JSON list of C-alpha atoms in Angstrom, two decimals:
[
{"chain": "I", "resi": 1, "resn": "ALA", "atom": "CA", "xyz": [7.26, -18.23, 11.27]},
{"chain": "I", "resi": 2, "resn": "PRO", "atom": "CA", "xyz": [3.66, -19.05, 10.41]},
{"chain": "I", "resi": 3, "resn": "ALA", "atom": "CA", "xyz": [3.03, -21.54, 7.65]},
{"chain": "I", "resi": 4, "resn": "PRO", "atom": "CA", "xyz": [1.08, -20.62, 4.53]},
{"chain": "I", "resi": 5, "resn": "LEU", "atom": "CA", "xyz": [-2.60, -21.41, 4.76]},
{"chain": "I", "resi": 6, "resn": "GLU", "atom": "CA", "xyz": [-2.52, -25.13, 4.14]},
{"chain": "I", "resi": 7, "resn": "ASP", "atom": "CA", "xyz": [-6.25, -25.67, 3.65]},
{"chain": "I", "resi": 8, "resn": "ALA", "atom": "CA", "xyz": [-6.42, -23.16, 0.79]},
{"chain": "I", "resi": 9, "resn": "ASP", "atom": "CA", "xyz": [-6.56, -24.53, -2.74]},
{"chain": "I", "resi": 10, "resn": "ASP", "atom": "CA", "xyz": [-5.42, -22.89, -5.97]},
{"chain": "I", "resi": 11, "resn": "ASP", "atom": "CA", "xyz": [-8.81, -21.18, -6.37]},
{"chain": "I", "resi": 12, "resn": "THR", "atom": "CA", "xyz": [-8.57, -19.41, -3.01]},
{"chain": "I", "resi": 13, "resn": "ILE", "atom": "CA", "xyz": [-7.43, -15.80, -2.88]},
{"chain": "I", "resi": 14, "resn": "ARG", "atom": "CA", "xyz": [-5.49, -15.01, 0.27]},
{"chain": "I", "resi": 15, "resn": "ILE", "atom": "CA", "xyz": [-5.95, -11.35, 1.26]},
{"chain": "I", "resi": 16, "resn": "MET", "atom": "CA", "xyz": [-4.26, -9.67, 4.20]},
{"chain": "I", "resi": 17, "resn": "LEU", "atom": "CA", "xyz": [-6.53, -6.85, 5.35]},
{"chain": "I", "resi": 18, "resn": "SER", "atom": "CA", "xyz": [-5.19, -3.96, 7.38]},
{"chain": "I", "resi": 19, "resn": "THR", "atom": "CA", "xyz": [-6.69, -0.63, 8.28]},
{"chain": "I", "resi": 20, "resn": "ASP", "atom": "CA", "xyz": [-5.92, 2.52, 10.25]},
{"chain": "I", "resi": 21, "resn": "ASN", "atom": "CA", "xyz": [-2.15, 2.07, 10.15]},
{"chain": "I", "resi": 22, "resn": "HIS", "atom": "CA", "xyz": [-1.61, 5.81, 10.78]},
{"chain": "I", "resi": 23, "resn": "LEU", "atom": "CA", "xyz": [2.02, 5.83, 9.64]},
{"chain": "I", "resi": 24, "resn": "GLY", "atom": "CA", "xyz": [3.80, 8.74, 11.25]},
{"chain": "I", "resi": 25, "resn": "TYR", "atom": "CA", "xyz": [1.63, 8.85, 14.36]},
{"chain": "I", "resi": 26, "resn": "ALA", "atom": "CA", "xyz": [3.65, 10.28, 17.28]},
{"chain": "I", "resi": 27, "resn": "GLU", "atom": "CA", "xyz": [6.76, 10.20, 15.08]},
{"chain": "I", "resi": 28, "resn": "THR", "atom": "CA", "xyz": [8.55, 12.74, 17.27]},
{"chain": "I", "resi": 29, "resn": "ASP", "atom": "CA", "xyz": [7.90, 10.75, 20.45]},
{"chain": "I", "resi": 30, "resn": "PRO", "atom": "CA", "xyz": [11.20, 9.08, 21.45]},
{"chain": "I", "resi": 31, "resn": "VAL", "atom": "CA", "xyz": [9.41, 5.99, 22.79]},
{"chain": "I", "resi": 32, "resn": "ARG", "atom": "CA", "xyz": [6.48, 5.49, 20.40]},
{"chain": "I", "resi": 33, "resn": "GLY", "atom": "CA", "xyz": [7.84, 7.23, 17.30]},
{"chain": "I", "resi": 34, "resn": "ASN", "atom": "CA", "xyz": [8.49, 4.04, 15.33]},
{"chain": "I", "resi": 35, "resn": "ASP", "atom": "CA", "xyz": [5.46, 2.02, 16.50]},
{"chain": "I", "resi": 36, "resn": "SER", "atom": "CA", "xyz": [3.32, 2.69, 13.42]},
{"chain": "I", "resi": 37, "resn": "PHE", "atom": "CA", "xyz": [6.16, 1.66, 11.11]},
{"chain": "I", "resi": 38, "resn": "ALA", "atom": "CA", "xyz": [6.88, -1.51, 13.08]},
{"chain": "I", "resi": 39, "resn": "ALA", "atom": "CA", "xyz": [3.20, -2.45, 12.92]},
{"chain": "I", "resi": 40, "resn": "MET", "atom": "CA", "xyz": [3.07, -1.86, 9.14]},
{"chain": "I", "resi": 41, "resn": "GLU", "atom": "CA", "xyz": [6.20, -3.93, 8.68]},
{"chain": "I", "resi": 42, "resn": "GLU", "atom": "CA", "xyz": [4.61, -6.74, 10.70]},
{"chain": "I", "resi": 43, "resn": "VAL", "atom": "CA", "xyz": [1.51, -6.66, 8.48]},
{"chain": "I", "resi": 44, "resn": "LEU", "atom": "CA", "xyz": [3.61, -7.06, 5.32]},
{"chain": "I", "resi": 45, "resn": "TYR", "atom": "CA", "xyz": [5.92, -9.63, 6.93]},
{"chain": "I", "resi": 46, "resn": "LEU", "atom": "CA", "xyz": [2.93, -11.76, 7.93]},
{"chain": "I", "resi": 47, "resn": "ALA", "atom": "CA", "xyz": [1.37, -11.37, 4.48]},
{"chain": "I", "resi": 48, "resn": "LYS", "atom": "CA", "xyz": [4.55, -12.88, 3.01]},
{"chain": "I", "resi": 49, "resn": "GLN", "atom": "CA", "xyz": [4.75, -15.61, 5.65]},
{"chain": "I", "resi": 50, "resn": "TYR", "atom": "CA", "xyz": [1.12, -16.64, 5.14]},
{"chain": "I", "resi": 51, "resn": "GLY", "atom": "CA", "xyz": [1.54, -16.68, 1.37]},
{"chain": "I", "resi": 52, "resn": "CYS", "atom": "CA", "xyz": [-1.05, -13.95, 0.79]},
{"chain": "I", "resi": 53, "resn": "ASP", "atom": "CA", "xyz": [-1.85, -13.04, -2.79]},
{"chain": "I", "resi": 54, "resn": "MET", "atom": "CA", "xyz": [-2.39, -9.37, -1.98]},
{"chain": "I", "resi": 55, "resn": "VAL", "atom": "CA", "xyz": [-2.73, -6.81, 0.80]},
{"chain": "I", "resi": 56, "resn": "LEU", "atom": "CA", "xyz": [-5.76, -4.56, 1.07]},
{"chain": "I", "resi": 57, "resn": "LEU", "atom": "CA", "xyz": [-5.31, -1.37, 3.08]},
{"chain": "I", "resi": 58, "resn": "ALA", "atom": "CA", "xyz": [-8.73, -0.05, 4.02]},
{"chain": "I", "resi": 59, "resn": "GLY", "atom": "CA", "xyz": [-7.93, 3.59, 4.78]},
{"chain": "I", "resi": 60, "resn": "ASP", "atom": "CA", "xyz": [-5.78, 5.85, 6.92]},
{"chain": "I", "resi": 61, "resn": "LEU", "atom": "CA", "xyz": [-2.41, 4.47, 5.89]},
{"chain": "I", "resi": 62, "resn": "PHE", "atom": "CA", "xyz": [-0.96, 7.82, 6.96]},
{"chain": "I", "resi": 63, "resn": "HIS", "atom": "CA", "xyz": [-1.84, 9.74, 10.10]},
{"chain": "I", "resi": 64, "resn": "GLU", "atom": "CA", "xyz": [-1.82, 13.07, 8.24]},
{"chain": "I", "resi": 65, "resn": "ASN", "atom": "CA", "xyz": [-2.76, 13.99, 4.71]},
{"chain": "I", "resi": 66, "resn": "LYS", "atom": "CA", "xyz": [0.64, 15.69, 4.29]},
{"chain": "I", "resi": 67, "resn": "PRO", "atom": "CA", "xyz": [3.03, 13.32, 6.09]},
{"chain": "I", "resi": 68, "resn": "SER", "atom": "CA", "xyz": [6.61, 14.32, 6.83]},
{"chain": "I", "resi": 69, "resn": "ARG", "atom": "CA", "xyz": [9.43, 13.38, 4.48]},
{"chain": "I", "resi": 70, "resn": "ARG", "atom": "CA", "xyz": [10.67, 10.97, 7.17]},
{"chain": "I", "resi": 71, "resn": "THR", "atom": "CA", "xyz": [7.29, 9.23, 7.25]},
{"chain": "I", "resi": 72, "resn": "LEU", "atom": "CA", "xyz": [7.13, 9.00, 3.45]},
{"chain": "I", "resi": 73, "resn": "HIS", "atom": "CA", "xyz": [10.69, 7.68, 3.26]},
{"chain": "I", "resi": 74, "resn": "LYS", "atom": "CA", "xyz": [10.11, 5.03, 5.92]},
{"chain": "I", "resi": 75, "resn": "ALA", "atom": "CA", "xyz": [6.82, 3.99, 4.29]},
{"chain": "I", "resi": 76, "resn": "MET", "atom": "CA", "xyz": [8.43, 3.68, 0.87]},
{"chain": "I", "resi": 77, "resn": "SER", "atom": "CA", "xyz": [11.34, 1.69, 2.30]},
{"chain": "I", "resi": 78, "resn": "ILE", "atom": "CA", "xyz": [8.99, -0.76, 4.03]},
{"chain": "I", "resi": 79, "resn": "PHE", "atom": "CA", "xyz": [6.84, -1.31, 0.93]},
{"chain": "I", "resi": 80, "resn": "ARG", "atom": "CA", "xyz": [9.93, -1.71, -1.23]},
{"chain": "I", "resi": 81, "resn": "LYS", "atom": "CA", "xyz": [11.36, -4.31, 1.16]},
{"chain": "I", "resi": 82, "resn": "TYR", "atom": "CA", "xyz": [8.24, -6.48, 1.31]},
{"chain": "I", "resi": 83, "resn": "CYS", "atom": "CA", "xyz": [6.42, -5.92, -1.98]},
{"chain": "I", "resi": 84, "resn": "MET", "atom": "CA", "xyz": [9.17, -6.04, -4.59]},
{"chain": "I", "resi": 85, "resn": "GLY", "atom": "CA", "xyz": [10.46, -9.45, -5.61]},
{"chain": "I", "resi": 86, "resn": "PRO", "atom": "CA", "xyz": [10.72, -12.09, -8.31]},
{"chain": "I", "resi": 87, "resn": "LYS", "atom": "CA", "xyz": [7.75, -14.36, -7.49]},
{"chain": "I", "resi": 88, "resn": "PRO", "atom": "CA", "xyz": [4.83, -14.34, -9.92]},
{"chain": "I", "resi": 89, "resn": "VAL", "atom": "CA", "xyz": [1.52, -12.82, -8.80]},
{"chain": "I", "resi": 90, "resn": "SER", "atom": "CA", "xyz": [-1.37, -15.26, -9.02]},
{"chain": "I", "resi": 91, "resn": "ILE", "atom": "CA", "xyz": [-4.29, -12.82, -9.09]},
{"chain": "I", "resi": 92, "resn": "GLN", "atom": "CA", "xyz": [-5.63, -11.06, -12.14]},
{"chain": "I", "resi": 93, "resn": "ILE", "atom": "CA", "xyz": [-7.61, -7.87, -12.52]},
{"chain": "I", "resi": 94, "resn": "LEU", "atom": "CA", "xyz": [-10.70, -8.31, -14.68]},
{"chain": "I", "resi": 95, "resn": "SER", "atom": "CA", "xyz": [-12.01, -4.73, -14.63]},
{"chain": "I", "resi": 96, "resn": "ASP", "atom": "CA", "xyz": [-10.91, -2.00, -17.02]},
{"chain": "I", "resi": 97, "resn": "GLN", "atom": "CA", "xyz": [-7.58, -1.10, -15.46]},
{"chain": "I", "resi": 98, "resn": "SER", "atom": "CA", "xyz": [-7.34, 2.21, -17.31]},
{"chain": "I", "resi": 99, "resn": "LYS", "atom": "CA", "xyz": [-10.41, 3.38, -15.36]},
{"chain": "I", "resi": 100, "resn": "ASN", "atom": "CA", "xyz": [-9.36, 2.03, -11.96]},
{"chain": "I", "resi": 101, "resn": "PHE", "atom": "CA", "xyz": [-5.61, 2.62, -11.77]},
{"chain": "I", "resi": 102, "resn": "ARG", "atom": "CA", "xyz": [-4.05, 6.04, -12.24]},
{"chain": "I", "resi": 103, "resn": "GLN", "atom": "CA", "xyz": [-0.96, 4.52, -13.86]},
{"chain": "I", "resi": 104, "resn": "GLY", "atom": "CA", "xyz": [-3.22, 2.70, -16.35]},
{"chain": "I", "resi": 105, "resn": "GLN", "atom": "CA", "xyz": [-2.63, -0.75, -14.90]},
{"chain": "I", "resi": 106, "resn": "ILE", "atom": "CA", "xyz": [-1.97, -2.53, -11.62]},
{"chain": "I", "resi": 107, "resn": "ASN", "atom": "CA", "xyz": [1.68, -2.29, -10.60]},
{"chain": "I", "resi": 108, "resn": "PHE", "atom": "CA", "xyz": [2.60, -5.97, -10.94]},
{"chain": "I", "resi": 109, "resn": "GLN", "atom": "CA", "xyz": [1.80, -5.85, -14.65]},
{"chain": "I", "resi": 110, "resn": "ASP", "atom": "CA", "xyz": [4.30, -3.06, -15.28]},
{"chain": "I", "resi": 111, "resn": "GLU", "atom": "CA", "xyz": [7.15, -4.69, -17.20]},
{"chain": "I", "resi": 112, "resn": "PHE", "atom": "CA", "xyz": [9.70, -2.35, -15.59]},
{"chain": "I", "resi": 113, "resn": "TYR", "atom": "CA", "xyz": [8.93, -3.42, -12.00]},
{"chain": "I", "resi": 114, "resn": "SER", "atom": "CA", "xyz": [9.11, -6.71, -10.16]},
{"chain": "I", "resi": 115, "resn": "VAL", "atom": "CA", "xyz": [6.23, -6.72, -7.69]},
{"chain": "I", "resi": 116, "resn": "ASP", "atom": "CA", "xyz": [5.41, -10.00, -5.96]},
{"chain": "I", "resi": 117, "resn": "LEU", "atom": "CA", "xyz": [3.05, -8.76, -3.22]},
{"chain": "I", "resi": 118, "resn": "PRO", "atom": "CA", "xyz": [0.52, -6.28, -4.62]},
{"chain": "I", "resi": 119, "resn": "VAL", "atom": "CA", "xyz": [-0.94, -3.75, -2.20]},
{"chain": "I", "resi": 120, "resn": "LEU", "atom": "CA", "xyz": [-4.23, -2.00, -2.95]},
{"chain": "I", "resi": 121, "resn": "SER", "atom": "CA", "xyz": [-5.23, 0.95, -0.81]},
{"chain": "I", "resi": 122, "resn": "ILE", "atom": "CA", "xyz": [-7.96, 3.51, -0.40]},
{"chain": "I", "resi": 123, "resn": "HIS", "atom": "CA", "xyz": [-7.48, 6.75, 1.50]},
{"chain": "I", "resi": 124, "resn": "GLY", "atom": "CA", "xyz": [-9.21, 7.47, 4.78]},
{"chain": "I", "resi": 125, "resn": "ASN", "atom": "CA", "xyz": [-10.28, 10.64, 6.54]},
{"chain": "I", "resi": 126, "resn": "HIS", "atom": "CA", "xyz": [-6.75, 11.23, 7.91]},
{"chain": "I", "resi": 127, "resn": "ASP", "atom": "CA", "xyz": [-4.91, 10.94, 4.60]},
{"chain": "I", "resi": 128, "resn": "ASP", "atom": "CA", "xyz": [-7.49, 12.18, 2.11]},
{"chain": "I", "resi": 129, "resn": "PRO", "atom": "CA", "xyz": [-6.38, 14.23, -0.89]},
{"chain": "I", "resi": 130, "resn": "SER", "atom": "CA", "xyz": [-5.84, 17.96, -0.57]},
{"chain": "I", "resi": 131, "resn": "ARG", "atom": "CA", "xyz": [-5.81, 20.52, -3.33]},
{"chain": "I", "resi": 132, "resn": "GLU", "atom": "CA", "xyz": [-2.49, 21.37, -4.97]},
{"chain": "I", "resi": 133, "resn": "GLY", "atom": "CA", "xyz": [-3.33, 24.03, -7.53]},
{"chain": "I", "resi": 134, "resn": "SER", "atom": "CA", "xyz": [-6.21, 22.70, -9.61]},
{"chain": "I", "resi": 135, "resn": "GLU", "atom": "CA", "xyz": [-5.66, 19.01, -8.72]},
{"chain": "I", "resi": 136, "resn": "LEU", "atom": "CA", "xyz": [-6.17, 16.86, -5.64]},
{"chain": "I", "resi": 137, "resn": "TYR", "atom": "CA", "xyz": [-3.23, 14.83, -4.36]},
{"chain": "I", "resi": 138, "resn": "ALA", "atom": "CA", "xyz": [-2.81, 12.43, -1.46]},
{"chain": "I", "resi": 139, "resn": "ALA", "atom": "CA", "xyz": [0.37, 10.90, -0.06]},
{"chain": "I", "resi": 140, "resn": "LEU", "atom": "CA", "xyz": [-0.90, 7.65, -1.58]},
{"chain": "I", "resi": 141, "resn": "ASP", "atom": "CA", "xyz": [-0.42, 9.23, -5.01]},
{"chain": "I", "resi": 142, "resn": "LEU", "atom": "CA", "xyz": [3.35, 9.24, -4.37]},
{"chain": "I", "resi": 143, "resn": "LEU", "atom": "CA", "xyz": [3.37, 5.55, -3.40]},
{"chain": "I", "resi": 144, "resn": "ASP", "atom": "CA", "xyz": [1.22, 4.78, -6.43]},
{"chain": "I", "resi": 145, "resn": "CYS", "atom": "CA", "xyz": [3.49, 6.74, -8.80]},
{"chain": "I", "resi": 146, "resn": "ALA", "atom": "CA", "xyz": [6.49, 4.82, -7.42]},
{"chain": "I", "resi": 147, "resn": "ASN", "atom": "CA", "xyz": [4.63, 1.53, -8.14]},
{"chain": "I", "resi": 148, "resn": "LEU", "atom": "CA", "xyz": [4.77, 0.50, -4.46]},
{"chain": "I", "resi": 149, "resn": "VAL", "atom": "CA", "xyz": [1.02, 0.69, -3.76]},
{"chain": "I", "resi": 150, "resn": "ASN", "atom": "CA", "xyz": [-2.04, 0.70, -6.01]},
{"chain": "I", "resi": 151, "resn": "TYR", "atom": "CA", "xyz": [-4.22, 3.64, -4.97]},
{"chain": "I", "resi": 152, "resn": "ILE", "atom": "CA", "xyz": [-7.83, 2.76, -5.74]},
{"chain": "I", "resi": 153, "resn": "GLY", "atom": "CA", "xyz": [-10.99, 4.75, -5.16]},
{"chain": "I", "resi": 154, "resn": "ARG", "atom": "CA", "xyz": [-9.05, 7.90, -5.86]},
{"chain": "I", "resi": 155, "resn": "GLN", "atom": "CA", "xyz": [-10.87, 11.19, -5.51]},
{"chain": "I", "resi": 156, "resn": "ASP", "atom": "CA", "xyz": [-10.39, 13.41, -8.56]},
{"chain": "I", "resi": 157, "resn": "GLU", "atom": "CA", "xyz": [-12.87, 16.12, -7.66]},
{"chain": "I", "resi": 158, "resn": "GLY", "atom": "CA", "xyz": [-13.35, 18.01, -4.44]}
]
């Protein structure tokens, strides 16, 4: 297992950056169907091993804007496994959280959850919000509501 970044001091923020994960890509393919999930799990595993303070997902977490229930379930299970835990989070959010987080605050500050690896994500062109009645929703909204991922840069108007 890799060692935490030894040359980093207490003032260094360690961010694992990942993009274009495309969870659910080729999910019905018997050979490649789990590749996107294995890759996402590796990202989060390495973030823990390297002692990262947070994970930033820079778009296209999901391959489709309406992923299958299987894809959502596997994604939620992976984030739950790697992001929930008892260790304190060492970063702080200085902006007005009520304006930037749909739940009103970043997930690790919710007293009812024990998050030790915060994940912040934007949507991409594959998993952008689609209209449900008069509101726009993305699959990321479900992960955000479950306090597994912090969905930032959310689109409220279409």
